[in-house]
Coordinates of C-alpha atoms in Angstrom, one line a residue:
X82 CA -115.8 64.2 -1.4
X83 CA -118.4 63.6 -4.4
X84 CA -119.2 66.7 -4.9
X85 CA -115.5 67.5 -6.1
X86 CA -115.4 64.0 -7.5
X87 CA -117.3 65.4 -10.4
X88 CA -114.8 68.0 -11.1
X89 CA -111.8 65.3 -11.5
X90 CA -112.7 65.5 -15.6
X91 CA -112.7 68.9 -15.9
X92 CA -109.3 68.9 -14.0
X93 CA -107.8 66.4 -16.1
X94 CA -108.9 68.3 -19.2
X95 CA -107.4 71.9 -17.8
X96 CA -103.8 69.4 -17.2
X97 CA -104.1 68.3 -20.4
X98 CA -104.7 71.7 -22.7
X99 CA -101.9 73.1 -20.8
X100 CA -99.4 70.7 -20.8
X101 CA -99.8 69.9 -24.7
X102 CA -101.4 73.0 -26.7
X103 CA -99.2 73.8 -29.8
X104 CA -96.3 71.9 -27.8
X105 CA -94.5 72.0 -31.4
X106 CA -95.7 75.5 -32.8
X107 CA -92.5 77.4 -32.2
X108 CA -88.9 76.8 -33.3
X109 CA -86.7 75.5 -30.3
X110 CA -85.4 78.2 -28.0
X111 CA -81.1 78.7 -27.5
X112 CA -79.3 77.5 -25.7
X113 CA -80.9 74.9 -23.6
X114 CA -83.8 73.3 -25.6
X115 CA -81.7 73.4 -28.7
X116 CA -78.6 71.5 -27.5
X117 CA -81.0 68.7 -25.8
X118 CA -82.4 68.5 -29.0
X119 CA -79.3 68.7 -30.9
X120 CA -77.9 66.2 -28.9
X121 CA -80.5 63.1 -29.1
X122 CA -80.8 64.0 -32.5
X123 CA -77.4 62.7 -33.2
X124 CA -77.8 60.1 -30.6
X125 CA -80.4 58.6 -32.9
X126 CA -78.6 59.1 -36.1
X127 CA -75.4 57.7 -34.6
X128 CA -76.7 55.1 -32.7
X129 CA -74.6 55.7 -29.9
X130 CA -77.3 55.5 -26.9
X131 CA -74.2 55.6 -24.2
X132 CA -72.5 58.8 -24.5
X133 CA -74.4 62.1 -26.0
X134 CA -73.0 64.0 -28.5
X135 CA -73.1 67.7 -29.6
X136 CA -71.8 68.8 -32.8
X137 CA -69.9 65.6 -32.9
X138 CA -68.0 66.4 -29.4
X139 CA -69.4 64.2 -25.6
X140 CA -71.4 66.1 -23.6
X141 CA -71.2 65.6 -20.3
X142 CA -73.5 68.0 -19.0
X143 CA -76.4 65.7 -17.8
X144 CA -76.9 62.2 -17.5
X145 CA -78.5 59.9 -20.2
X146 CA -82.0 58.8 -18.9
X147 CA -83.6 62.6 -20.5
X148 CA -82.0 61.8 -23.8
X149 CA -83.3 58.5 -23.6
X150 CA -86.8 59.3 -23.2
X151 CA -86.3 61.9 -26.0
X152 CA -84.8 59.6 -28.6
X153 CA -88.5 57.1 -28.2
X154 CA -90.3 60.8 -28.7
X155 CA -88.4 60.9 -31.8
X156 CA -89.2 57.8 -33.1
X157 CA -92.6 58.0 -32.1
X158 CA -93.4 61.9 -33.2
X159 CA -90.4 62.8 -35.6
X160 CA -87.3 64.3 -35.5
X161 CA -89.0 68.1 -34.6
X162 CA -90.3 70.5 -32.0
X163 CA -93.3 68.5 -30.7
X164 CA -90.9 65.6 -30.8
X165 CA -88.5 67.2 -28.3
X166 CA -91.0 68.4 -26.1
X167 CA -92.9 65.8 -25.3
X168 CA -91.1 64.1 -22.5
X169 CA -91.9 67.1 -20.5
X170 CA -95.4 67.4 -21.3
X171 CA -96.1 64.2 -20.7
X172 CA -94.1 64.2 -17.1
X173 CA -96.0 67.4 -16.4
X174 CA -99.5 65.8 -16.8
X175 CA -98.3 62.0 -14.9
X176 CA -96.7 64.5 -11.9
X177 CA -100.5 66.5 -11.9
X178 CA -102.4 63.1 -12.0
X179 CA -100.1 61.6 -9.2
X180 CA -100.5 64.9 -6.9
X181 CA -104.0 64.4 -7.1
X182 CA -104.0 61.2 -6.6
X183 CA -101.3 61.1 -3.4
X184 CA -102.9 64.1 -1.7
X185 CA -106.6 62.6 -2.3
X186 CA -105.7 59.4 -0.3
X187 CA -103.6 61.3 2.6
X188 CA -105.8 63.9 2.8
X189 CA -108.5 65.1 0.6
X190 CA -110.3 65.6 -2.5
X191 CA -110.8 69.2 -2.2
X192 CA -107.5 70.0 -1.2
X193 CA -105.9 67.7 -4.1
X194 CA -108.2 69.4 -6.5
X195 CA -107.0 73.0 -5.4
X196 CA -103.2 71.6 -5.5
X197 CA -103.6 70.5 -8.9
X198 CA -105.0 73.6 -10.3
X199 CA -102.8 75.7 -8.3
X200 CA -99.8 74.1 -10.1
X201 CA -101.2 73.0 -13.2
X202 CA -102.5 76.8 -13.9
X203 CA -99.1 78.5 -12.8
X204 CA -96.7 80.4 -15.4
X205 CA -93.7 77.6 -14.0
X206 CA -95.9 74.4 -15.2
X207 CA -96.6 76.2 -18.3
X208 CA -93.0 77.4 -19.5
X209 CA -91.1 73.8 -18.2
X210 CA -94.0 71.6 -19.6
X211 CA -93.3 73.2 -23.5
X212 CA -89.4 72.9 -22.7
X213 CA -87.1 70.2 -24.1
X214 CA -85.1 70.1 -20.8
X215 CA -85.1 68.1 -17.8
X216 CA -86.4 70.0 -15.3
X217 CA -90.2 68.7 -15.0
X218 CA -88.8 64.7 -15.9
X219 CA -86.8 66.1 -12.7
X220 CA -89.4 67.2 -10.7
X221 CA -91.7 64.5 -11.4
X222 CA -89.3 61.6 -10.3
X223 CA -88.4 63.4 -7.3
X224 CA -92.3 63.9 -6.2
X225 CA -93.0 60.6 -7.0
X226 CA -89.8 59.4 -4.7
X227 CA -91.1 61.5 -1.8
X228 CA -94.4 60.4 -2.0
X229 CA -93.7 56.9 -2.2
X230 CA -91.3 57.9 1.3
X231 CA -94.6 59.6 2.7
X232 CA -96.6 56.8 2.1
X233 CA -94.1 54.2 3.7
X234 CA -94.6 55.9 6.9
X235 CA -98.5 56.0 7.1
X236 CA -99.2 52.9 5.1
X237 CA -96.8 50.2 4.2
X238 CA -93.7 49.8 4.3
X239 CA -93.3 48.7 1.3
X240 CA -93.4 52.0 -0.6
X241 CA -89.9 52.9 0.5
X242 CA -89.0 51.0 -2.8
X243 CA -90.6 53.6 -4.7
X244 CA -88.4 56.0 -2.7
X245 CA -85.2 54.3 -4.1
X246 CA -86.7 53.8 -7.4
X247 CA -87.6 57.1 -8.2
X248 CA -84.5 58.6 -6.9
X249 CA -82.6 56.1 -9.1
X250 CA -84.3 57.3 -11.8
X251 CA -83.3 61.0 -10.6
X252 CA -80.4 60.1 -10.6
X253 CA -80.3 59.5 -14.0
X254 CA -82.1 62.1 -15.2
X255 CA -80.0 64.9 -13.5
X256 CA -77.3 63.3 -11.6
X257 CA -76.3 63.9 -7.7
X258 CA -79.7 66.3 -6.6
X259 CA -81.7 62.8 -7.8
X260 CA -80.5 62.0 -4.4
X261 CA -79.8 64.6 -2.7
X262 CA -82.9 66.3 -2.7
X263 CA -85.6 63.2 -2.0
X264 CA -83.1 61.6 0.6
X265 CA -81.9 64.9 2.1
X266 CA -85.8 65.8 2.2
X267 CA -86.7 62.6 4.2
X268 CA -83.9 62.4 6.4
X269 CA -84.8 66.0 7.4
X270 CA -88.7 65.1 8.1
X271 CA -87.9 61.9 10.4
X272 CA -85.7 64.0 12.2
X273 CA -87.7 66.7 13.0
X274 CA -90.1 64.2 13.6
X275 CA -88.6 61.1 15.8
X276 CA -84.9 62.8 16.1
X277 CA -81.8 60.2 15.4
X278 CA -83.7 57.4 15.8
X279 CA -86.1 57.6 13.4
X280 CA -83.4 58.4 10.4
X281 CA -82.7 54.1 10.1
X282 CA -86.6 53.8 8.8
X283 CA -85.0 54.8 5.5
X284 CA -82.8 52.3 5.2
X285 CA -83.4 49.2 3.3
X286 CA -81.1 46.8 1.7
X287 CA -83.0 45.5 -0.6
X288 CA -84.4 48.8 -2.2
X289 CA -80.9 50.4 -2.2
X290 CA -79.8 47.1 -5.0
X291 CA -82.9 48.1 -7.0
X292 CA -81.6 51.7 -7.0
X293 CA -77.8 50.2 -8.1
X294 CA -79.6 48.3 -10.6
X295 CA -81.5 51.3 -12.3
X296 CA -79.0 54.0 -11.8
X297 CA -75.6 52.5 -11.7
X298 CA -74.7 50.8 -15.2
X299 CA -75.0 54.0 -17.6
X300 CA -72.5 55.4 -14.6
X301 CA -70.5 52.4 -14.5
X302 CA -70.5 52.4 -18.7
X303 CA -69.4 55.8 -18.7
X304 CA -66.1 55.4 -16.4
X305 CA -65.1 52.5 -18.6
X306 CA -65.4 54.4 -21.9
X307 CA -64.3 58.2 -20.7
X308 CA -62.8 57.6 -17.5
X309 CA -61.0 60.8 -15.9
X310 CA -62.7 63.4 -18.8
X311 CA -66.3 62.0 -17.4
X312 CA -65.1 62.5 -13.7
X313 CA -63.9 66.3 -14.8
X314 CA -66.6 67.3 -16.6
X315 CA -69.9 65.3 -15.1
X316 CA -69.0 65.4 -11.6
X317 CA -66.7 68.2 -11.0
X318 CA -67.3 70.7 -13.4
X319 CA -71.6 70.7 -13.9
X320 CA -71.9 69.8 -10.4
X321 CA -69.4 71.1 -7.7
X322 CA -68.3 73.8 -9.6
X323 CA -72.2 74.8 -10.9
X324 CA -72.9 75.2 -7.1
X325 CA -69.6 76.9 -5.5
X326 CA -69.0 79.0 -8.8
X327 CA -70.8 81.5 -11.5
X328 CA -71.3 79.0 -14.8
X329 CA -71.8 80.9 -17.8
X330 CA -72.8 84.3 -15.7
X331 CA -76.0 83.2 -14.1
X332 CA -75.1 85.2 -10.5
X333 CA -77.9 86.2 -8.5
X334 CA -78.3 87.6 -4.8
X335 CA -79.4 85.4 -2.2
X336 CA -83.2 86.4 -2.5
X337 CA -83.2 85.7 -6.4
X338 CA -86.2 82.9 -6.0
X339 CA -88.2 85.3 -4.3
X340 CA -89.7 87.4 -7.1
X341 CA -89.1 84.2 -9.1
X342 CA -91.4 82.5 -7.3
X343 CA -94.4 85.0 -6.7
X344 CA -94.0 85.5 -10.8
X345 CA -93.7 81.6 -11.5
X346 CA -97.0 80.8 -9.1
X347 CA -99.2 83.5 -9.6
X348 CA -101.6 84.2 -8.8
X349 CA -101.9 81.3 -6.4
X350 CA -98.8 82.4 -4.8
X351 CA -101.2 84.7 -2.8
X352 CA -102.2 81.5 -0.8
X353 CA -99.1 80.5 0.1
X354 CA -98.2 82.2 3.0
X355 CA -101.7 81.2 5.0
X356 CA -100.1 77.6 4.2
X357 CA -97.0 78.1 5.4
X358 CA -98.4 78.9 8.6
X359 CA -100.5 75.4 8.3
X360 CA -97.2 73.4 8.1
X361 CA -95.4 75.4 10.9
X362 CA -98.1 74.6 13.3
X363 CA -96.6 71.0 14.8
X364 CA -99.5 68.4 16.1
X365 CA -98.6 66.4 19.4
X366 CA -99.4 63.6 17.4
X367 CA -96.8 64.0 14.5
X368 CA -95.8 65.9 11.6
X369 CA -99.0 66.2 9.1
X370 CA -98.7 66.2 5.2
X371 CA -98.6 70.2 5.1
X372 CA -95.4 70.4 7.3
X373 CA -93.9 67.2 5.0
X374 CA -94.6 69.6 2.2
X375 CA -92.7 72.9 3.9
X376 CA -89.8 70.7 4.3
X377 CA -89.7 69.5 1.0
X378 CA -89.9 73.6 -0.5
X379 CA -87.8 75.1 2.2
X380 CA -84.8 72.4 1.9
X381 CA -84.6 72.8 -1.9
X382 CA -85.1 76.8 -1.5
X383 CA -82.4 77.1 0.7
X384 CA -80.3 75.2 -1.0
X385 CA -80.1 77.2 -3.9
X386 CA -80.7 80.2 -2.4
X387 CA -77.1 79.7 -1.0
X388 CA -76.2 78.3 -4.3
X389 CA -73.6 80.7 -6.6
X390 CA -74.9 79.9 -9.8
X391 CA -79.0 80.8 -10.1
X392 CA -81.1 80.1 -13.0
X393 CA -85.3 80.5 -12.2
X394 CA -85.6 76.5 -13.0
X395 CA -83.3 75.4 -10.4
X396 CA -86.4 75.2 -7.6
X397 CA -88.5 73.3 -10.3
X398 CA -88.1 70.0 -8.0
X399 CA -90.2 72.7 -5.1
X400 CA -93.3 73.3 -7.2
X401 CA -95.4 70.2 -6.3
X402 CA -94.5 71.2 -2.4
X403 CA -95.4 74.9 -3.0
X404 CA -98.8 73.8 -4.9
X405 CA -99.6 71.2 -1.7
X406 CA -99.0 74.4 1.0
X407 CA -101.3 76.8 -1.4
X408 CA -103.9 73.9 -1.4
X409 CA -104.1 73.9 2.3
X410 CA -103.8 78.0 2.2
X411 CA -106.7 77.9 -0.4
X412 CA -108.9 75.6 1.6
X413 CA -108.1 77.9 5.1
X414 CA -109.4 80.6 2.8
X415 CA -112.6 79.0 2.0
X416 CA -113.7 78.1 5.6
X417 CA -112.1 80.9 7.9
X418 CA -111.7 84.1 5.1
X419 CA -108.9 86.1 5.6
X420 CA -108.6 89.4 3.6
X421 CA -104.5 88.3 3.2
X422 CA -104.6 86.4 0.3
X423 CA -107.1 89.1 -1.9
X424 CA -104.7 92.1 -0.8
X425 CA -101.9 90.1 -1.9
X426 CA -103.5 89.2 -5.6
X427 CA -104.0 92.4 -6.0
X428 CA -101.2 94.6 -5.4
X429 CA -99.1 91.7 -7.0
X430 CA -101.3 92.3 -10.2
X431 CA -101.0 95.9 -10.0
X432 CA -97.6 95.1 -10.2
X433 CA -97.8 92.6 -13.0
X434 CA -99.8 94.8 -15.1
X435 CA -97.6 97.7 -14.9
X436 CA -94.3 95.6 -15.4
X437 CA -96.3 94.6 -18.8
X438 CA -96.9 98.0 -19.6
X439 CA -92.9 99.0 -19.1
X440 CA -91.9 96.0 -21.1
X441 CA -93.8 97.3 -24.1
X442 CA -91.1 100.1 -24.2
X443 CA -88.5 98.0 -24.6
X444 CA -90.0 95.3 -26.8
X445 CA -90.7 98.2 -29.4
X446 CA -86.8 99.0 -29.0
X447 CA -85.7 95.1 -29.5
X448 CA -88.2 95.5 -32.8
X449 CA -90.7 93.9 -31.9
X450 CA -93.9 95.8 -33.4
X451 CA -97.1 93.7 -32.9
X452 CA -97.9 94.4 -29.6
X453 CA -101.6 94.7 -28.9
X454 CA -100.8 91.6 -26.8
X455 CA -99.0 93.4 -24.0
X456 CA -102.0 95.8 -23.6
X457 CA -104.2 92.8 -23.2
X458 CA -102.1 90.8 -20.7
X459 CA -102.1 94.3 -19.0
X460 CA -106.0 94.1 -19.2
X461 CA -106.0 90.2 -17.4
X462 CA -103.8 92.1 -14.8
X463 CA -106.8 94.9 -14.1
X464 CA -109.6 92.4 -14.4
X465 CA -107.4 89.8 -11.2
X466 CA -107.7 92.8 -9.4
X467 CA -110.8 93.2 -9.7
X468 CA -111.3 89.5 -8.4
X469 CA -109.6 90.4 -5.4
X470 CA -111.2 93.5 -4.5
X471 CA -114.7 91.1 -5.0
X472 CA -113.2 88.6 -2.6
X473 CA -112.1 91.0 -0.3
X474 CA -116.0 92.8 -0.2
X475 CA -117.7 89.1 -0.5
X476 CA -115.8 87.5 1.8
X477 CA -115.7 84.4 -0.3
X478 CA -112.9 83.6 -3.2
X479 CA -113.6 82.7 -7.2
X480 CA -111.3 80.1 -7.9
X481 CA -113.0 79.7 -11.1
X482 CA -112.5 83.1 -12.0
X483 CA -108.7 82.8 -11.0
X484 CA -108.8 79.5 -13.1
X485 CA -110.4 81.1 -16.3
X486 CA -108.7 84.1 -16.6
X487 CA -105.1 82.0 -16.2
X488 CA -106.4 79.9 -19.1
X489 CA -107.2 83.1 -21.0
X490 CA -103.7 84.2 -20.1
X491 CA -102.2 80.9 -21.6
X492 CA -104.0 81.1 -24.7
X493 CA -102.6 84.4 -25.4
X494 CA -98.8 83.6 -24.1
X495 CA -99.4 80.7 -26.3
X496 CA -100.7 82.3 -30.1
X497 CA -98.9 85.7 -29.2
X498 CA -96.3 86.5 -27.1
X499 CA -94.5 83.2 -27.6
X500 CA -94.0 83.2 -31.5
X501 CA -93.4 87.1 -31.1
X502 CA -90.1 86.0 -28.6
X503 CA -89.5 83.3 -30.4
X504 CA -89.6 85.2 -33.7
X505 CA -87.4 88.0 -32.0
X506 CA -85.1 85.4 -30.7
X507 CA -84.7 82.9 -33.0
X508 CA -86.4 83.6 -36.5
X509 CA -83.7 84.9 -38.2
X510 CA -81.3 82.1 -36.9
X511 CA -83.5 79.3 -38.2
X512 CA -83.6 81.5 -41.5
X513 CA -79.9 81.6 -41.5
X514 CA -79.8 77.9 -40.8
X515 CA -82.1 77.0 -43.4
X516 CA -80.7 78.7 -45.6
X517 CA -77.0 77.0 -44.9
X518 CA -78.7 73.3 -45.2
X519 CA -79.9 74.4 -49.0
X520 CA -76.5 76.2 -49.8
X521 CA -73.9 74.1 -48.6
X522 CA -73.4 70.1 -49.1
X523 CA -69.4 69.6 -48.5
X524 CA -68.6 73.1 -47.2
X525 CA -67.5 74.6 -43.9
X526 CA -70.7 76.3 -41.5
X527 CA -69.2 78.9 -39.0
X528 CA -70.8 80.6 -36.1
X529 CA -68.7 83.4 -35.5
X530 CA -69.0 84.9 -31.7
X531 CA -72.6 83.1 -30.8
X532 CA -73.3 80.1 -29.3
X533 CA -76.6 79.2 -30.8
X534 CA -77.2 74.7 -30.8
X535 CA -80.1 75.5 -33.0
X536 CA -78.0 76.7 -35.7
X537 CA -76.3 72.6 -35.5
X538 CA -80.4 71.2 -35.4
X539 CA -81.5 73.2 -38.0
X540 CA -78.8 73.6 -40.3
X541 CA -78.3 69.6 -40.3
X542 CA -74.3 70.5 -40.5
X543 CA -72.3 70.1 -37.9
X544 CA -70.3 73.8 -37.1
X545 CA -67.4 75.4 -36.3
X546 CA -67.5 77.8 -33.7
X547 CA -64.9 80.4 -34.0
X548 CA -64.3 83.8 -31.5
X549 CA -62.1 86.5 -33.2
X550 CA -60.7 87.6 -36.5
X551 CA -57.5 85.7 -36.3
X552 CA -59.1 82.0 -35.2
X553 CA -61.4 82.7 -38.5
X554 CA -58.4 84.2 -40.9
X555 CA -56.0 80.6 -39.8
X556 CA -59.3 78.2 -40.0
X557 CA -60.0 79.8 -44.0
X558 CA -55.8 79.3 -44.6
X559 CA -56.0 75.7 -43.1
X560 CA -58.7 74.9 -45.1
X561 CA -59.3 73.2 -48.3
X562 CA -62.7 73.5 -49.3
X563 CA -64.3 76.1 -51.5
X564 CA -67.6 77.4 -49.8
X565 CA -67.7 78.7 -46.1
X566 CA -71.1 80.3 -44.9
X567 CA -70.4 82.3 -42.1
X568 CA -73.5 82.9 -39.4
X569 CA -72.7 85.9 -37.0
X570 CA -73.8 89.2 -35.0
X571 CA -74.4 92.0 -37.4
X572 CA -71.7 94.2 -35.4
X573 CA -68.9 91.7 -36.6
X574 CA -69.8 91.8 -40.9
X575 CA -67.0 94.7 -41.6
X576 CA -64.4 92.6 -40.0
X577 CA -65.9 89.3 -42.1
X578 CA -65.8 91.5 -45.2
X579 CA -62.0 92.4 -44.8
X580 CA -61.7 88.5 -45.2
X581 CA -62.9 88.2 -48.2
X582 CA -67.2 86.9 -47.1
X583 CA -69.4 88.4 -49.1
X584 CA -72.7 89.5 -47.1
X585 CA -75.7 87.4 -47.9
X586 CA -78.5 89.3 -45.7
X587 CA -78.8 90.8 -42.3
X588 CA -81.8 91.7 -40.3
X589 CA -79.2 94.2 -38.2
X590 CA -78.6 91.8 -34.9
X591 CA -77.6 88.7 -37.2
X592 CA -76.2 88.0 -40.6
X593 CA -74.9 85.2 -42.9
X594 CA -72.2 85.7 -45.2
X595 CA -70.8 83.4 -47.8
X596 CA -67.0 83.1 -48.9
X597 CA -64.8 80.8 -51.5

């Protein structure tokens, strides 16, 4: 144990560079990060901390304990990018401290070590720990509820309260799955474990009031002020409906978070299956901590695997379980070498290196001219399979060399490829918006045919969203007021023009027009 005792700092410090290096240096992103954003924003300027707002109207799309936490960021940091972001880059390094930490007493150092770099240096902690959304609040309250279940059954008791505490807190953070997924999870292992009569060890009385006293009022608040449109929209809509039906066209087949996975957890995803067959392998003396962890990714996995609507987030709550099975696949690797895990890193390299190399096509097409990163991300692809063919000839693997070139990979995700998306994606929008917060004071701000939230943050003016030539001729009759600035697709500035706006600037995707 002490001699990986001495690399806990250097851990810490690789958690910490990743979870909060330039956090705030981009705009926010549409649709998601913008509308959190959007939302608390006006939660603080109203002062209405109950029910979230965007563009004046409730939103009922998740529950209140996210904005929360983003509303203190605000008044800490600033209304602004950084502000927004950090609840999830603070969640991302407390869930890497307490993986350490939970694995290092159950198991050991070495293999909480391993964990922790395995998930703190994947491309999934990255992209949700600079994202104003829920997703790693989400996946930290749920680890923190299925470790405190863990430890209630090989230490004390007491730590089922964290179990209800944490879920509680789930709860709030992203409704119904704050419960399902920790208690679905546990009731699943004590089964498997000690059949029906082992399910009652997760009952307790008093912990259950704790979790009515943390979760229940904001819900008990809400069907007092909003009643049946809370019921429709919360419940029914964003949860029933997000599962059995296609919301806003994410479809995928049922082996969508199979790519998304080996892309998300690379390269350590080349561990996982060697883990996998740790946690299938049952003891006669009961389940260990590596078959806890399968449970935990394979329940959430095939729940959504089975679920209609997809999005590459949705298994967020699996990391941590994915990063404890390629601890114990990493650790088979260094005392019984296997030449699995190097032929998988590097064919899945190869791969990676030559989807970079394709992309670069179509970035070029989308615009996008500065590109001398692609060719060097393609590079970081050549020189991991390199590392594998030396751990395949050595016998022995370089988890430091997987470690630095992933920080070298972040670093240039970080000051190139991200502002060149985000410059691609959203530059001319936060132009556009900028431009409408100097221009207009009592005037009317239209998006016509997008849906872009960062328009409403930037733009400080609350918007009218209209779709189609007629909405936008009766809305200019109906009105009043002398200035309209008009933000839309470049495709739709003829039709604008027929109505009398007068073109401002395009950059040939989007455009802002002004009218009287």
């Amino acid at each position: 144990k002490s001699s990986m005792t001495r690399f806990l700092p250097l851990i810490l410090a690789i958690t910490i560079f990743v979870s909060f290096f330039r956090l705030g240096s981009v705009t926010l992103f549409d649709v998601d990060e913008a509308v959190f954003a959007e939302a608390t924003k006006e939660m603080v300027q109203s002062g209405n901390w109950i029910t979230p707002t965007y563009n004046g109207e409730n939103r009922y799309d998740k529950p209140i304990l996210f904005y929360w936490l983003m509303a203190v960021s605000y008044k800490i940091f600033g209304i602004n990018e950084f502000g927004a972001r950090f609840p999830s880059a603070l969640a991302g390094f407390i869930l890497c401290i307490s993986i350490f930490f939970f694995l290092r007493e159950i198991i050991d150092e070495k293999k909480a070590s391993y964990a922790v770099l395995s998930f703190a240096l994947s491309i999934y902690f990255f992209i949700y720990s600079h994202s104003a959304v829920t997703d790693m609040v989400l996946t930290l309250f749920i680890s923190l509820a299925l470790f405190s279940f863990y430890l209630s059954l090989i230490r004390d008791r007491r730590y089922i309260y964290g179990l209800y505490i944490f879920s509680g807190l789930a709860f709030l953070t992203k409704g119904l799955i704050g419960i399902l997924f920790p208690f679905g999870i546990a009731l699943v292992y004590l089964f498997i474990n000690k059949g029906l009569k082992g399910l009652s060890e997760i009952l307790n009385w008093k912990a259950f009031v704790l979790f009515l006293i943390i979760s229940s009022p904001w819900y008990i608040a809400q069907l007092i002020i909003n009643g049946d449109e809370f019921i429709q929209q919360f419940f029914i809509k964003h949860h029933f409906k997000r599962y059995t039906g296609v919301i806003s066209g994410h479809r995928g087949p049922l082996y969508y978070y199979i790519p998304v996975l080996i892309i998300g957890m690379f390269p350590w995803i080349a561990f996982l299956l060697q883990g996998i067959r740790k946690g299938l392998r049952l003891k006669a003396e009961g389940l260990k901590p590596q078959t806890f962890a399968l449970i935990w990714f394979a329940f959430i996995f095939v729940f959504f695997s089975f679920s209609t609507t997809k999005l590459p987030n949705y298994i967020r709550p699996a990391i941590p379980a994915v990063s404890i099975l390629i601890s114990y696949g990493m650790a088979h690797y260094d005392e019984d070498y296997s030449s699995l895990p190097s032929i998988m890193l590097s064919v899945i390299s190869l791969l990676l290196g030559a989807g970079f190399l394709v992309l670069k096509r179509y970035i070029i097409r989308y615009g996008i001219h500065h590109t001398g990163w692609i060719y060097f991300l393609s590079f970081l692809m050549f020189v991991f399979i390199i590392i594998g063919i030396y751990s395949l000839f050595k016998k022995r693997p370089s988890y430091a060399g997987l470690s630095c070139l992933m920080i070298v990979f972040f670093l240039v995700l970080s000051i190139k490829a991200l502002p060149a998306a985000n410059e691609y994606l959203q530059g001319t929008l936060f132009r556009y918006s900028l431009y409408a917060k100097d221009r207009l004071q009592d005037g009317i701000l239209i998006t016509y045919g997008i849906n872009a939230p960062s328009i409403v943050f930037y733009s400080d003016h609350k918007i009218i969203r209209v779709d189609g030539k007629v909405a936008i001729a009766r809305l200019i009759r109906s009105s009043d007021l002398q200035r309209f600035i008009v933000i839309s697709k470049a495709k739709d500035i003829e039709s604008l023009r027929t109505l009398g706006f007068n073109l401002i600037e395009s950059d040939g995707r989007y455009a802002v027009l002004e009218g009287q």
